[in-house]
């Protein structure tokens, strides 16, 4: 049996050696494959890195001109911003200088006839008929052009020159009343705003008396709009002067009612014909219920005192409708007409005729 099995055992041994040799060969081949793969990966990494470096270098070279342009643009923008800031400073300095020049020129403007009167119509709420106009001063400066009232009126108030401007407006109003009556045959009521300084100035009453005597204007064609602030210094003297003005036959109105002194006790003693509701209440009365309530109450108060009530600053049909519903007597504002020169207003008079 041993002799019989020996050949098979030898064959198995040879087969084991063959398998062992094959396994070793395969292990060698696997090692060689791993080494080759690692070498390939290293080569690919190096090639990729080089490609990235080349691409980055190429992109940098390609973008260098654009970068230079951006840098130049940034510098230009910086310079432009600096120039704009300088222009803004210069503009503010020039504006300040212009304001100072305005103050210095106001006194001479009257002598140079630089002031022009504009007129804003007032109409009856229910009929739409013209009830009069308000005279407003406009300043046409030879160097600065038209100077808004908000620019020169406060300066004039501060300097006291508002008294001289106010006298000129009164004289121009009387002149236009005479001209319009001669041209159209109509008696036009012209309202003139009287500043507190003008009202308190010595000679105010005497100037009005002389003006009425020399122009022969019907005093009832001249309406003086006086703010409640005239009561602040000496209420009793102010009320006495109002009575003397009314005795001349002039019409009297309280302007900007509700924004000043607002003493109802004094209001009942004013010998006035009209209350004028300030535009600050009219402007937002459709949106702010409290302001609408103030306007409605003012209209009721005026009527209970036997006064005509006018609302200024009416700019929309909504405002007109609300005021009509509250039975406001007259309205004034851009919805009707902006302030216009005398020669343009006379066309409205001819149309009404």
mmCIF file of C-alpha atoms in Angstrom:
data_model
loop_
_atom_site.group_PDB
_atom_site.id
_atom_site.type_symbol
_atom_site.label_atom_id
_atom_site.label_comp_id
_atom_site.label_asym_id
_atom_site.label_seq_id
_atom_site.Cartn_x
_atom_site.Cartn_y
_atom_site.Cartn_z
ATOM 1 C CA UNK A 1 0.000 0.000 0.000
ATOM 2 C CA UNK A 2 2.804 2.366 0.831
ATOM 3 C CA UNK A 3 4.382 1.602 -2.507
ATOM 4 C CA UNK A 4 1.068 2.201 -4.183
ATOM 5 C CA UNK A 5 0.382 5.577 -2.478
ATOM 6 C CA UNK A 6 3.919 6.998 -2.911
ATOM 7 C CA UNK A 7 3.425 8.152 -6.545
ATOM 8 C CA UNK A 8 0.204 10.041 -5.611
ATOM 9 C CA UNK A 9 1.919 11.703 -2.690
ATOM 10 C CA UNK A 10 4.765 12.788 -4.939
ATOM 11 C CA UNK A 11 2.280 14.249 -7.374
ATOM 12 C CA UNK A 12 0.515 16.133 -4.591
ATOM 13 C CA UNK A 13 3.840 17.497 -3.405
ATOM 14 C CA UNK A 14 4.687 18.657 -6.906
ATOM 15 C CA UNK A 15 1.242 20.228 -7.202
ATOM 16 C CA UNK A 16 1.713 22.017 -3.846
ATOM 17 C CA UNK A 17 5.050 23.372 -5.000
ATOM 18 C CA UNK A 18 3.447 24.494 -8.213
ATOM 19 C CA UNK A 19 0.619 26.195 -6.321
ATOM 20 C CA UNK A 20 3.122 27.786 -3.962
ATOM 21 C CA UNK A 21 5.143 29.049 -6.871
ATOM 22 C CA UNK A 22 2.025 30.365 -8.569
ATOM 23 C CA UNK A 23 0.891 32.188 -5.373
ATOM 24 C CA UNK A 24 4.291 33.779 -5.011
ATOM 25 C CA UNK A 25 4.241 34.837 -8.625
ATOM 26 C CA UNK A 26 0.768 36.322 -8.191
ATOM 27 C CA UNK A 27 1.837 38.170 -5.043
ATOM 28 C CA UNK A 28 4.760 39.596 -6.986
ATOM 29 C CA UNK A 29 2.512 40.649 -9.787
ATOM 30 C CA UNK A 30 0.084 42.284 -7.309
ATOM 31 C CA UNK A 31 2.945 44.192 -5.677
ATOM 32 C CA UNK A 32 4.203 45.299 -9.050
ATOM 33 C CA UNK A 33 0.668 46.441 -9.990
ATOM 34 C CA UNK A 34 0.361 48.480 -6.784
ATOM 35 C CA UNK A 35 3.753 50.070 -7.423
ATOM 36 C CA UNK A 36 2.756 50.885 -10.967
ATOM 37 C CA UNK A 37 -0.588 52.369 -9.784
ATOM 38 C CA UNK A 38 1.181 54.480 -7.144
ATOM 39 C CA UNK A 39 3.665 55.661 -9.758
ATOM 40 C CA UNK A 40 0.819 56.537 -12.104
ATOM 41 C CA UNK A 41 -1.001 58.460 -9.364
ATOM 42 C CA UNK A 42 2.184 60.382 -8.519
ATOM 43 C CA UNK A 43 2.666 61.216 -12.158
ATOM 44 C CA UNK A 44 -0.951 62.290 -12.517
ATOM 45 C CA UNK A 45 -0.741 64.460 -9.388
ATOM 46 C CA UNK A 46 2.457 66.095 -10.593
ATOM 47 C CA UNK A 47 0.968 66.643 -14.020
ATOM 48 C CA UNK A 48 -2.233 68.088 -12.509
ATOM 49 C CA UNK A 49 -0.282 70.358 -10.171
ATOM 50 C CA UNK A 50 1.835 71.598 -13.026
ATOM 51 C CA UNK A 51 -1.275 72.133 -15.143
ATOM 52 C CA UNK A 52 -2.899 74.115 -12.321
ATOM 53 C CA UNK A 53 0.244 76.196 -11.881
ATOM 54 C CA UNK A 54 0.419 76.834 -15.616
ATOM 55 C CA UNK A 55 -3.291 77.700 -15.733
ATOM 56 C CA UNK A 56 -3.005 80.018 -12.730
ATOM 57 C CA UNK A 57 0.033 81.710 -14.254
ATOM 58 C CA UNK A 58 -1.769 82.110 -17.546
ATOM 59 C CA UNK A 59 -4.883 83.481 -15.855
ATOM 60 C CA UNK A 60 -2.803 85.897 -13.801
ATOM 61 C CA UNK A 61 -1.068 87.127 -16.934
ATOM 62 C CA UNK A 62 -4.401 87.423 -18.730
ATOM 63 C CA UNK A 63 -6.033 89.351 -15.863
ATOM 64 C CA UNK A 64 -3.069 91.629 -15.174
ATOM 65 C CA UNK A 65 -4.258 94.314 -17.652
ATOM 66 C CA UNK A 66 -7.793 94.135 -16.241
ATOM 67 C CA UNK A 67 -6.421 94.478 -12.729
ATOM 68 C CA UNK A 68 -4.439 97.488 -13.791
ATOM 69 C CA UNK A 69 -7.579 98.949 -15.360
ATOM 70 C CA UNK A 70 -9.564 98.280 -12.184
ATOM 71 C CA UNK A 71 -6.888 99.967 -10.124
ATOM 72 C CA UNK A 72 -6.961 102.944 -12.464
ATOM 73 C CA UNK A 73 -10.766 103.011 -12.311
ATOM 74 C CA UNK A 74 -10.678 102.888 -8.535
ATOM 75 C CA UNK A 75 -8.265 105.807 -8.470
ATOM 76 C CA UNK A 76 -10.468 107.740 -10.892
ATOM 77 C CA UNK A 77 -13.545 107.055 -8.747
ATOM 78 C CA UNK A 78 -11.675 108.197 -5.677
ATOM 79 C CA UNK A 79 -10.711 111.415 -7.433
ATOM 80 C CA UNK A 80 -14.298 111.915 -8.644
ATOM 81 C CA UNK A 81 -15.676 111.439 -5.125
ATOM 82 C CA UNK A 82 -13.181 113.964 -3.792
ATOM 83 C CA UNK A 83 -14.169 116.426 -6.522
ATOM 84 C CA UNK A 84 -17.884 115.933 -5.790
ATOM 85 C CA UNK A 85 -17.257 116.528 -2.091
ATOM 86 C CA UNK A 86 -15.354 119.684 -2.944
ATOM 87 C CA UNK A 87 -18.146 120.872 -5.250
ATOM 88 C CA UNK A 88 -20.698 120.179 -2.518
ATOM 89 C CA UNK A 89 -18.672 122.227 -0.031
ATOM 90 C CA UNK A 90 -18.273 124.986 -2.591
ATOM 91 C CA UNK A 91 -22.013 124.917 -3.342
ATOM 92 C CA UNK A 92 -22.879 125.245 0.339
ATOM 93 C CA UNK A 93 -20.417 128.081 0.724
ATOM 94 C CA UNK A 94 -21.857 129.836 -2.323
ATOM 95 C CA UNK A 95 -25.402 129.330 -1.051
ATOM 96 C CA UNK A 96 -24.430 130.771 2.314
ATOM 97 C CA UNK A 97 -22.775 133.705 0.564
ATOM 98 C CA UNK A 98 -25.900 134.183 -1.544
ATOM 99 C CA UNK A 99 -28.026 134.293 1.584
ATOM 100 C CA UNK A 100 -25.755 136.880 3.113
ATOM 101 C CA UNK A 101 -25.883 138.886 -0.109
ATOM 102 C CA UNK A 102 -29.681 138.658 -0.004
ATOM 103 C CA UNK A 103 -29.769 140.214 3.435
ATOM 104 C CA UNK A 104 -27.489 143.022 2.306
ATOM 105 C CA UNK A 105 -29.464 143.601 -0.899
ATOM 106 C CA UNK A 106 -32.998 143.686 0.505
ATOM 107 C CA UNK A 107 -32.827 147.383 1.347
ATOM 108 C CA UNK A 108 -31.629 148.222 -2.165
ATOM 109 C CA UNK A 109 -34.083 145.846 -3.873
ATOM 110 C CA UNK A 110 -36.995 148.173 -3.162
ATOM 111 C CA UNK A 111 -35.172 151.108 -4.737
ATOM 112 C CA UNK A 112 -34.199 148.994 -7.769
ATOM 113 C CA UNK A 113 -37.808 147.811 -8.237
ATOM 114 C CA UNK A 114 -36.765 144.167 -7.938
ATOM 115 C CA UNK A 115 -39.903 143.231 -6.013
ATOM 116 C CA UNK A 116 -42.931 142.140 -8.016
ATOM 117 C CA UNK A 117 -46.466 141.538 -6.726
ATOM 118 C CA UNK A 118 -48.182 138.264 -7.578
ATOM 119 C CA UNK A 119 -51.849 137.592 -6.856
ATOM 120 C CA UNK A 120 -53.559 134.350 -5.798
ATOM 121 C CA UNK A 121 -57.345 134.173 -6.321
ATOM 122 C CA UNK A 122 -59.914 133.258 -3.664
ATOM 123 C CA UNK A 123 -63.293 131.844 -4.685
ATOM 124 C CA UNK A 124 -66.649 131.268 -3.047
ATOM 125 C CA UNK A 125 -67.101 127.601 -2.207
ATOM 126 C CA UNK A 126 -70.689 127.219 -3.364
ATOM 127 C CA UNK A 127 -70.856 129.509 -6.415
ATOM 128 C CA UNK A 128 -67.258 129.370 -7.583
ATOM 129 C CA UNK A 129 -67.297 133.142 -8.056
ATOM 130 C CA UNK A 130 -64.118 135.134 -7.519
ATOM 131 C CA UNK A 131 -64.136 136.764 -4.072
ATOM 132 C CA UNK A 132 -60.754 138.472 -4.115
ATOM 133 C CA UNK A 133 -57.010 137.866 -4.217
ATOM 134 C CA UNK A 134 -54.062 137.788 -1.872
ATOM 135 C CA UNK A 135 -51.084 139.966 -2.806
ATOM 136 C CA UNK A 136 -47.742 138.167 -2.442
ATOM 137 C CA UNK A 137 -44.278 139.659 -2.827
ATOM 138 C CA UNK A 138 -41.800 138.026 -5.215
ATOM 139 C CA UNK A 139 -38.154 139.074 -5.515
ATOM 140 C CA UNK A 140 -36.402 138.978 -8.886
ATOM 141 C CA UNK A 141 -32.713 139.455 -8.087
ATOM 142 C CA UNK A 142 -30.573 140.547 -11.076
ATOM 143 C CA UNK A 143 -27.756 138.106 -10.220
ATOM 144 C CA UNK A 144 -29.464 135.316 -8.261
ATOM 145 C CA UNK A 145 -32.709 135.152 -10.230
ATOM 146 C CA UNK A 146 -36.045 134.578 -8.495
ATOM 147 C CA UNK A 147 -35.524 134.243 -4.766
ATOM 148 C CA UNK A 148 -38.229 132.171 -3.046
ATOM 149 C CA UNK A 149 -40.187 133.952 -0.295
ATOM 150 C CA UNK A 150 -38.953 131.382 2.212
ATOM 151 C CA UNK A 151 -35.445 132.718 1.570
ATOM 152 C CA UNK A 152 -36.005 136.440 1.920
ATOM 153 C CA UNK A 153 -39.072 136.850 4.174
ATOM 154 C CA UNK A 154 -37.373 135.361 7.292
ATOM 155 C CA UNK A 155 -34.279 137.466 6.547
ATOM 156 C CA UNK A 156 -36.456 140.555 6.209
ATOM 157 C CA UNK A 157 -38.274 139.723 9.445
ATOM 158 C CA UNK A 158 -34.980 139.291 11.259
ATOM 159 C CA UNK A 159 -33.534 142.551 9.987
ATOM 160 C CA UNK A 160 -36.720 144.606 10.335
ATOM 161 C CA UNK A 161 -36.833 145.339 6.608
ATOM 162 C CA UNK A 162 -40.156 143.485 6.453
ATOM 163 C CA UNK A 163 -41.742 146.812 7.466
ATOM 164 C CA UNK A 164 -40.514 148.472 4.260
ATOM 165 C CA UNK A 165 -41.524 145.473 2.143
ATOM 166 C CA UNK A 166 -44.953 145.437 3.776
ATOM 167 C CA UNK A 167 -45.448 149.128 2.980
ATOM 168 C CA UNK A 168 -44.538 148.473 -0.668
ATOM 169 C CA UNK A 169 -47.025 145.578 -0.884
ATOM 170 C CA UNK A 170 -49.798 147.793 0.539
ATOM 171 C CA UNK A 171 -49.021 150.507 -1.990
ATOM 172 C CA UNK A 172 -48.912 148.012 -4.857
ATOM 173 C CA UNK A 173 -52.215 146.488 -3.734
ATOM 174 C CA UNK A 174 -53.940 149.881 -3.739
ATOM 175 C CA UNK A 175 -52.466 150.710 -7.139
ATOM 176 C CA UNK A 176 -53.728 147.444 -8.628
ATOM 177 C CA UNK A 177 -57.198 147.911 -7.126
ATOM 178 C CA UNK A 178 -57.438 151.216 -8.984
ATOM 179 C CA UNK A 179 -56.046 149.771 -12.234
ATOM 180 C CA UNK A 180 -58.371 146.743 -12.254
ATOM 181 C CA UNK A 181 -61.434 148.827 -11.465
ATOM 182 C CA UNK A 182 -60.599 151.210 -14.304
ATOM 183 C CA UNK A 183 -60.005 148.360 -16.764
ATOM 184 C CA UNK A 184 -62.879 146.045 -15.848
ATOM 185 C CA UNK A 185 -65.291 148.115 -13.772
ATOM 186 C CA UNK A 186 -65.002 145.534 -10.979
ATOM 187 C CA UNK A 187 -64.171 146.148 -7.348
ATOM 188 C CA UNK A 188 -61.525 143.583 -6.418
ATOM 189 C CA UNK A 189 -60.802 142.876 -2.755
ATOM 190 C CA UNK A 190 -57.050 142.515 -2.272
ATOM 191 C CA UNK A 191 -55.721 140.912 0.917
ATOM 192 C CA UNK A 192 -52.292 141.853 2.247
ATOM 193 C CA UNK A 193 -50.472 139.937 4.961
ATOM 194 C CA UNK A 194 -49.307 142.236 7.778
ATOM 195 C CA UNK A 195 -46.340 140.972 9.780
ATOM 196 C CA UNK A 196 -46.310 141.477 13.568
ATOM 197 C CA UNK A 197 -43.345 143.864 13.224
ATOM 198 C CA UNK A 198 -45.169 145.930 10.634
ATOM 199 C CA UNK A 199 -48.344 145.952 12.733
ATOM 200 C CA UNK A 200 -46.395 147.225 15.770
ATOM 201 C CA UNK A 201 -44.225 149.699 13.830
ATOM 202 C CA UNK A 202 -44.719 153.415 14.532
ATOM 203 C CA UNK A 203 -46.625 155.106 11.731
ATOM 204 C CA UNK A 204 -48.419 151.961 10.515
ATOM 205 C CA UNK A 205 -51.886 153.496 10.944
ATOM 206 C CA UNK A 206 -50.785 156.874 9.592
ATOM 207 C CA UNK A 207 -49.349 155.252 6.464
ATOM 208 C CA UNK A 208 -52.640 153.471 5.783
ATOM 209 C CA UNK A 209 -54.651 156.646 6.283
ATOM 210 C CA UNK A 210 -52.406 158.540 3.872
ATOM 211 C CA UNK A 211 -52.471 155.693 1.327
ATOM 212 C CA UNK A 212 -56.263 155.573 1.275
ATOM 213 C CA UNK A 213 -56.469 159.348 0.964
ATOM 214 C CA UNK A 214 -54.024 159.605 -1.943
ATOM 215 C CA UNK A 215 -55.218 156.596 -3.957
ATOM 216 C CA UNK A 216 -58.964 157.156 -3.347
ATOM 217 C CA UNK A 217 -59.357 153.383 -3.054
ATOM 218 C CA UNK A 218 -62.532 152.119 -1.424
ATOM 219 C CA UNK A 219 -61.262 150.903 1.998
ATOM 220 C CA UNK A 220 -63.543 147.858 1.808
ATOM 221 C CA UNK A 221 -61.429 146.646 -1.149
ATOM 222 C CA UNK A 222 -58.370 146.309 1.098
ATOM 223 C CA UNK A 223 -58.204 143.381 3.512
ATOM 224 C CA UNK A 224 -55.491 143.135 6.144
ATOM 225 C CA UNK A 225 -54.483 139.603 7.194
ATOM 226 C CA UNK A 226 -53.073 139.718 10.708
ATOM 227 C CA UNK A 227 -51.715 136.769 12.666
ATOM 228 C CA UNK A 228 -52.695 135.985 16.244
ATOM 229 C CA UNK A 229 -49.113 136.639 17.366
ATOM 230 C CA UNK A 230 -49.794 140.418 17.357
ATOM 231 C CA UNK A 231 -51.500 139.768 20.714
ATOM 232 C CA UNK A 232 -48.345 138.529 22.419
ATOM 233 C CA UNK A 233 -46.713 141.847 23.322
ATOM 234 C CA UNK A 234 -49.700 144.044 24.211
ATOM 235 C CA UNK A 235 -53.117 142.546 23.554
ATOM 236 C CA UNK A 236 -55.096 145.598 24.613
ATOM 237 C CA UNK A 237 -53.156 147.970 22.363
ATOM 238 C CA UNK A 238 -53.474 145.509 19.475
ATOM 239 C CA UNK A 239 -57.237 145.269 19.907
ATOM 240 C CA UNK A 240 -57.510 149.065 20.043
ATOM 241 C CA UNK A 241 -55.538 149.380 16.798
ATOM 242 C CA UNK A 242 -57.758 146.769 15.131
ATOM 243 C CA UNK A 243 -60.805 148.848 16.044
ATOM 244 C CA UNK A 244 -59.224 151.958 14.492
ATOM 245 C CA UNK A 245 -58.400 150.027 11.316
ATOM 246 C CA UNK A 246 -61.953 148.772 11.062
ATOM 247 C CA UNK A 247 -63.222 152.310 11.589
ATOM 248 C CA UNK A 248 -61.355 153.269 8.415
ATOM 249 C CA UNK A 249 -63.551 150.815 6.534
ATOM 250 C CA UNK A 250 -60.828 148.194 6.028
ATOM 251 C CA UNK A 251 -61.599 144.488 6.120
ATOM 252 C CA UNK A 252 -59.733 142.473 8.756
ATOM 253 C CA UNK A 253 -58.867 138.773 8.847
ATOM 254 C CA UNK A 254 -57.023 136.543 11.288
ATOM 255 C CA UNK A 255 -54.418 134.662 9.270
ATOM 256 C CA UNK A 256 -53.005 131.190 10.067
ATOM 257 C CA UNK A 257 -55.664 130.635 12.699
ATOM 258 C CA UNK A 258 -54.790 127.904 15.180
ATOM 259 C CA UNK A 259 -51.006 128.124 14.822
ATOM 260 C CA UNK A 260 -50.255 131.124 17.022
ATOM 261 C CA UNK A 261 -51.558 132.740 20.181
ATOM 262 C CA UNK A 262 -54.997 131.116 19.848
ATOM 263 C CA UNK A 263 -56.799 132.827 22.702
ATOM 264 C CA UNK A 264 -60.527 132.339 22.206
ATOM 265 C CA UNK A 265 -61.191 135.015 24.821
ATOM 266 C CA UNK A 266 -59.373 137.603 22.707
ATOM 267 C CA UNK A 267 -60.835 136.234 19.470
ATOM 268 C CA UNK A 268 -64.328 137.193 20.607
ATOM 269 C CA UNK A 269 -63.076 140.782 21.059
ATOM 270 C CA UNK A 270 -61.373 141.100 17.681
ATOM 271 C CA UNK A 271 -63.304 143.406 15.317
ATOM 272 C CA UNK A 272 -62.585 141.080 12.392
ATOM 273 C CA UNK A 273 -64.546 139.891 9.379
ATOM 274 C CA UNK A 274 -62.823 136.629 8.488
ATOM 275 C CA UNK A 275 -60.971 133.584 9.841
ATOM 276 C CA UNK A 276 -58.324 131.986 7.632
ATOM 277 C CA UNK A 277 -57.548 128.323 8.353
ATOM 278 C CA UNK A 278 -53.840 127.605 8.031
ATOM 279 C CA UNK A 279 -52.753 125.298 5.224
ATOM 280 C CA UNK A 280 -50.915 123.023 7.659
ATOM 281 C CA UNK A 281 -54.322 121.779 8.858
ATOM 282 C CA UNK A 282 -55.854 121.638 5.378
ATOM 283 C CA UNK A 283 -52.943 119.698 3.858
ATOM 284 C CA UNK A 284 -53.453 116.493 5.869
ATOM 285 C CA UNK A 285 -57.068 116.760 7.019
ATOM 286 C CA UNK A 286 -58.158 113.924 4.707
ATOM 287 C CA UNK A 287 -55.531 111.585 6.157
ATOM 288 C CA UNK A 288 -55.316 112.703 9.806
ATOM 289 C CA UNK A 289 -58.700 112.633 11.486
ATOM 290 C CA UNK A 290 -57.605 114.988 14.275
ATOM 291 C CA UNK A 291 -56.679 117.695 11.773
ATOM 292 C CA UNK A 292 -59.950 117.209 9.940
ATOM 293 C CA UNK A 293 -61.755 117.665 13.258
ATOM 294 C CA UNK A 294 -59.826 120.901 13.903
ATOM 295 C CA UNK A 295 -60.777 122.289 10.474
ATOM 296 C CA UNK A 296 -64.436 121.368 10.924
ATOM 297 C CA UNK A 297 -64.512 122.856 14.444
ATOM 298 C CA UNK A 298 -62.846 126.069 13.231
ATOM 299 C CA UNK A 299 -65.465 126.500 10.523
ATOM 300 C CA UNK A 300 -68.215 126.026 13.104
ATOM 301 C CA UNK A 301 -66.529 128.449 15.514
ATOM 302 C CA UNK A 302 -66.154 131.111 12.831
ATOM 303 C CA UNK A 303 -69.774 130.837 11.770
ATOM 304 C CA UNK A 304 -70.968 131.019 15.392
ATOM 305 C CA UNK A 305 -69.082 134.334 15.686
ATOM 306 C CA UNK A 306 -70.618 135.635 12.478
ATOM 307 C CA UNK A 307 -67.340 135.419 10.531
ATOM 308 C CA UNK A 308 -66.527 134.360 6.996
ATOM 309 C CA UNK A 309 -64.210 131.317 7.010
ATOM 310 C CA UNK A 310 -61.622 130.685 4.288
ATOM 311 C CA UNK A 311 -59.267 127.702 3.942
ATOM 312 C CA UNK A 312 -55.882 128.181 2.290
ATOM 313 C CA UNK A 313 -53.613 125.595 0.698
ATOM 314 C CA UNK A 314 -56.425 123.685 -1.044
ATOM 315 C CA UNK A 315 -54.727 121.464 -3.625
ATOM 316 C CA UNK A 316 -57.088 118.539 -4.312
ATOM 317 C CA UNK A 317 -60.709 117.813 -5.140
ATOM 318 C CA UNK A 318 -60.879 115.652 -2.005
ATOM 319 C CA UNK A 319 -59.997 118.659 0.151
ATOM 320 C CA UNK A 320 -62.507 120.824 -1.704
ATOM 321 C CA UNK A 321 -65.271 118.241 -1.199
ATOM 322 C CA UNK A 322 -64.559 117.943 2.536
ATOM 323 C CA UNK A 323 -64.556 121.717 3.005
ATOM 324 C CA UNK A 324 -67.758 122.025 1.001
ATOM 325 C CA UNK A 325 -69.415 119.406 3.191
ATOM 326 C CA UNK A 326 -68.400 121.390 6.267
ATOM 327 C CA UNK A 327 -69.778 124.578 4.627
ATOM 328 C CA UNK A 328 -66.511 126.495 4.441
ATOM 329 C CA UNK A 329 -67.233 129.869 2.778
ATOM 330 C CA UNK A 330 -64.143 130.431 0.620
ATOM 331 C CA UNK A 331 -61.071 128.533 -0.542
ATOM 332 C CA UNK A 332 -57.643 129.471 -1.842
ATOM 333 C CA UNK A 333 -54.839 127.296 -3.204
ATOM 334 C CA UNK A 334 -53.206 125.666 -6.189
ATOM 335 C CA UNK A 335 -56.395 123.757 -7.021
ATOM 336 C CA UNK A 336 -57.873 127.139 -7.978
ATOM 337 C CA UNK A 337 -54.759 128.928 -9.195
ATOM 338 C CA UNK A 338 -51.149 129.463 -8.302
ATOM 339 C CA UNK A 339 -50.054 133.077 -7.626
ATOM 340 C CA UNK A 340 -49.904 134.932 -10.958
ATOM 341 C CA UNK A 341 -48.679 138.363 -12.146
ATOM 342 C CA UNK A 342 -51.173 141.233 -12.297
ATOM 343 C CA UNK A 343 -51.443 141.121 -16.090
ATOM 344 C CA UNK A 344 -52.397 137.445 -15.954
ATOM 345 C CA UNK A 345 -54.918 137.917 -13.167
ATOM 346 C CA UNK A 346 -56.762 140.605 -15.126
ATOM 347 C CA UNK A 347 -57.601 137.943 -17.713
ATOM 348 C CA UNK A 348 -59.512 136.080 -15.013
ATOM 349 C CA UNK A 349 -61.421 139.272 -14.274
ATOM 350 C CA UNK A 350 -62.363 139.666 -17.937
ATOM 351 C CA UNK A 351 -63.539 136.025 -18.041
ATOM 352 C CA UNK A 352 -65.742 136.572 -15.014
ATOM 353 C CA UNK A 353 -67.273 139.669 -16.608
#
